[in-house]
XYZ file of C-alpha atoms in Angstrom:
281
model
C 0.000 0.000 0.000
C 1.415 3.357 -1.070
C 1.076 5.507 2.059
C 2.959 8.273 0.270
C -0.321 9.132 -1.441
C -1.501 10.679 1.828
C 0.738 13.629 1.022
C -1.394 14.399 -2.050
C -3.441 17.510 -1.300
C -6.209 16.415 -3.628
C -6.632 13.154 -1.707
C -6.420 14.984 1.632
C -9.339 17.232 0.677
C -11.435 14.272 -0.489
C -10.789 12.418 2.772
C -11.587 15.584 4.731
C -14.936 16.098 2.988
C -15.917 12.426 3.171
C -15.147 12.148 6.896
C -16.982 15.397 7.605
C -20.088 14.263 5.728
C -20.042 10.964 7.635
C -19.811 12.828 10.938
C -22.586 15.236 9.950
C -24.971 12.270 9.750
C -24.640 11.903 13.529
C -24.297 15.590 14.332
C -27.353 16.761 12.373
C -29.408 13.785 13.558
C -28.733 14.762 17.177
C -29.492 18.439 16.504
C -32.805 17.708 14.780
C -33.756 15.065 17.340
C -34.227 17.909 19.844
C -37.611 18.648 18.209
C -38.055 15.026 17.033
C -37.699 15.957 13.345
C -40.877 18.012 13.470
C -40.503 19.020 9.828
C -39.933 16.182 7.324
C -37.387 18.365 5.521
C -35.086 17.997 8.528
C -34.256 14.496 7.285
C -32.783 15.891 4.039
C -29.347 16.913 5.393
C -29.041 13.609 7.264
C -29.813 11.592 4.137
C -27.633 13.768 1.920
C -24.647 13.503 4.263
C -24.926 9.704 4.344
C -25.328 9.322 0.581
C -22.657 11.923 -0.162
C -20.065 10.244 2.059
C -20.644 6.892 0.358
C -20.592 8.456 -3.120
C -17.131 9.913 -2.498
C -15.530 6.570 -1.636
C -14.906 5.452 -5.272
C -13.263 8.800 -6.053
C -11.036 8.481 -2.992
C -10.022 4.991 -4.094
C -9.247 6.335 -7.562
C -7.164 9.213 -6.155
C -5.255 6.718 -4.013
C -4.222 4.971 -7.239
C -3.382 8.286 -8.919
C -6.422 8.307 -11.186
C -9.071 11.019 -11.841
C -11.601 11.630 -9.085
C -14.671 10.955 -11.214
C -17.896 12.895 -11.646
C -19.810 11.733 -8.584
C -17.934 14.225 -6.396
C -18.996 17.096 -8.649
C -22.658 16.159 -8.196
C -22.157 15.856 -4.433
C -20.438 19.257 -4.433
C -23.279 21.098 -6.174
C -25.869 19.285 -4.043
C -23.972 20.299 -0.903
C -24.100 23.958 -1.925
C -27.866 23.745 -2.479
C -28.547 21.840 0.766
C -26.477 24.335 2.765
C -28.124 27.449 1.341
C -31.609 25.931 1.686
C -30.841 24.989 5.288
C -29.730 28.552 5.990
C -33.067 29.895 4.727
C -35.102 27.322 6.657
C -33.223 28.042 9.891
C -33.726 31.774 9.534
C -37.429 31.277 8.833
C -37.777 29.353 12.092
C -37.980 32.602 14.055
C -35.641 35.354 12.879
C -37.606 36.396 9.792
C -40.806 36.658 11.856
C -39.361 38.677 14.741
C -36.161 40.129 13.223
C -34.564 40.894 16.579
C -31.222 40.113 18.180
C -33.064 37.930 20.693
C -34.624 35.829 17.943
C -31.257 35.510 16.202
C -29.578 34.161 19.339
C -32.356 31.794 20.409
C -33.530 30.515 17.028
C -32.014 27.581 15.141
C -28.290 28.204 14.424
C -28.612 29.774 10.998
C -24.905 29.481 10.145
C -24.663 25.750 10.828
C -26.146 24.513 7.495
C -23.459 26.415 5.609
C -21.077 23.625 6.592
C -22.681 21.670 3.740
C -22.048 24.583 1.389
C -18.417 24.798 2.438
C -17.875 21.077 1.920
C -19.578 21.270 -1.473
C -17.344 24.145 -2.544
C -14.285 22.185 -1.421
C -15.265 19.331 -3.727
C -15.750 21.739 -6.633
C -12.432 23.487 -6.007
C -10.720 20.099 -5.877
C -11.997 19.388 -9.385
C -11.962 22.805 -11.070
C -8.613 24.115 -9.819
C -5.238 22.441 -10.297
C -4.558 20.578 -7.047
C -1.381 21.644 -5.274
C -1.184 24.983 -7.103
C -1.048 28.271 -5.238
C -4.572 29.116 -6.388
C -5.848 25.788 -5.071
C -4.123 26.353 -1.728
C -5.600 29.849 -1.450
C -9.097 28.493 -2.047
C -8.628 25.858 0.647
C -7.393 28.463 3.136
C -10.221 30.807 2.140
C -12.870 28.148 2.810
C -11.239 27.362 6.161
C -11.355 31.103 6.881
C -15.082 31.109 6.121
C -15.517 28.260 8.562
C -13.753 30.176 11.320
C -15.949 33.215 10.636
C -18.952 30.951 11.111
C -17.375 29.488 14.245
C -16.996 32.985 15.652
C -20.689 33.698 15.081
C -21.817 30.348 16.486
C -19.618 30.632 19.586
C -20.856 34.149 20.252
C -24.539 33.322 19.745
C -24.524 29.972 21.563
C -22.732 31.245 24.653
C -24.824 34.415 24.706
C -27.830 32.208 25.514
C -26.590 31.843 29.096
C -24.966 35.271 29.233
C -21.433 33.810 29.162
C -22.033 32.366 32.638
C -18.580 30.795 32.634
C -15.706 33.081 31.630
C -14.118 30.208 29.698
C -16.957 30.586 27.208
C -15.131 33.620 25.819
C -12.138 31.459 24.815
C -13.647 30.087 21.564
C -14.812 33.588 20.600
C -11.325 35.058 20.920
C -9.676 31.935 19.497
C -11.795 31.971 16.327
C -11.269 35.720 15.935
C -7.505 35.131 16.137
C -7.713 32.455 13.444
C -9.729 34.778 11.198
C -7.156 37.547 11.554
C -4.198 35.329 10.730
C -5.842 33.557 7.788
C -6.969 36.855 6.263
C -3.389 38.087 6.521
C -2.082 34.887 4.907
C -4.287 35.544 1.891
C -3.814 39.298 1.672
C -0.191 39.976 2.652
C 3.263 38.716 1.844
C 3.980 35.409 3.593
C 7.336 35.288 5.357
C 8.609 32.100 6.959
C 8.234 33.697 10.378
C 4.597 34.582 9.795
C 3.787 31.147 8.380
C 5.365 29.621 11.493
C 3.117 31.846 13.626
C 0.121 30.626 11.625
C 0.988 27.031 12.470
C 1.017 27.987 16.151
C -2.416 29.619 15.786
C -3.794 26.498 14.089
C -2.398 24.345 16.884
C -4.194 26.653 19.329
C -7.453 26.058 17.459
C -6.994 22.302 17.805
C -6.357 22.639 21.538
C -9.414 24.882 21.881
C -11.556 22.284 20.137
C -10.370 19.353 22.246
C -10.685 21.274 25.523
C -14.109 22.563 24.508
C -15.256 19.038 23.750
C -14.026 17.919 27.169
C -15.802 20.770 28.972
C -19.067 20.260 27.081
C -18.989 16.503 27.641
C -18.185 16.984 31.336
C -21.144 19.331 31.712
C -23.451 16.842 29.998
C -22.188 13.939 32.124
C -23.019 15.933 35.239
C -26.323 17.344 34.008
C -29.416 17.774 36.115
C -31.561 15.334 34.145
C -32.102 11.779 35.310
C -31.347 10.552 31.809
C -27.813 10.741 30.418
C -29.221 10.681 26.877
C -31.392 13.701 27.663
C -28.422 15.586 29.099
C -26.421 15.045 25.906
C -29.412 15.821 23.699
C -30.567 19.022 25.407
C -27.363 20.100 27.137
C -24.211 21.657 25.747
C -23.487 20.304 22.230
C -20.550 18.020 22.966
C -19.288 17.757 19.389
C -19.600 21.436 18.432
C -16.157 22.543 19.752
C -14.453 19.874 17.640
C -15.162 22.111 14.652
C -12.158 24.195 15.766
C -9.843 21.211 15.342
C -11.587 20.213 12.127
C -11.102 23.637 10.533
C -7.503 23.715 11.749
C -6.862 20.534 9.751
C -8.404 22.085 6.626
C -6.422 25.304 7.005
C -3.262 23.235 7.515
C -3.850 21.426 4.204
C -4.005 24.749 2.384
C -1.213 26.388 4.356
C 1.165 23.504 3.639
C 0.625 24.002 -0.105
C 1.202 27.768 -0.048
C 4.698 28.854 -1.114
C 6.690 31.113 1.167
C 7.253 34.630 -0.120
C 10.685 35.425 1.232
C 11.526 39.117 1.281
C 14.836 40.663 0.396
C 14.595 43.262 3.143
C 16.656 43.075 6.321
C 15.024 43.469 9.793
C 15.453 47.239 9.598
C 13.292 47.355 6.487
C 16.203 48.226 4.169
C 16.190 46.495 0.821
C 19.323 44.343 0.679
C 18.741 42.875 -2.773
C 21.751 43.316 -5.096
C 21.439 46.269 -7.494
C 20.474 45.559 -11.070
C 23.266 45.527 -13.609
C 23.876 48.807 -15.411
C 24.956 47.020 -18.573
């Protein structure tokens, strides 16, 4: 078995999307089980995630052997974009469009969450429409990870605002995601020195730590909930898996960051250009 294929960015993205779709089957099922799938349409993202994950397996096998990804991933990509945008509209219609207040935005269904399907769909399309491993491809991957961290910032702020940030640690994911957004924007917009890229790796590592610690804190709170049923505590308590999105997005950003070339400058630390003068001949 050629494990060296795991260094192929194209294969890494396919594995990332497939694993995320498989996990979304469980995550969305738990989220919609809170109201017992009151609307039949709430089964659509669950079914799509399951079918989409399976449909990507042949393409992953092909990429492992160095062959084209196939067309199934393109169909899954476009369907993911549609499912995500439709989910955004349905979530907003749950309460925000009727009341249009900050209170309704915080306490209604998380309107940003369905866009995870859109982001995964766009990743599949980028992986097929842009030359894998190129700088443009890497920038798209980082950009989509950036979009995820922007969504994470909004979700962390809205979710923890529901209890008025009762625990001060609830501010950590807000500041952590804001830090990731700032660094990833700079990666895309400014010249990338080796020192700054190294700092970006540290920031991504911080996101992973934030996600794992957040998962531990949420799970601990659910295990010690006030309900007599452990299942009820996990269903209606703090979403145990939600913080893992920090680690998940850190992995995606790392895939793109690893493919971005360094842009070494010719200036010394004092800002003086030390490049040799051009020939006068």
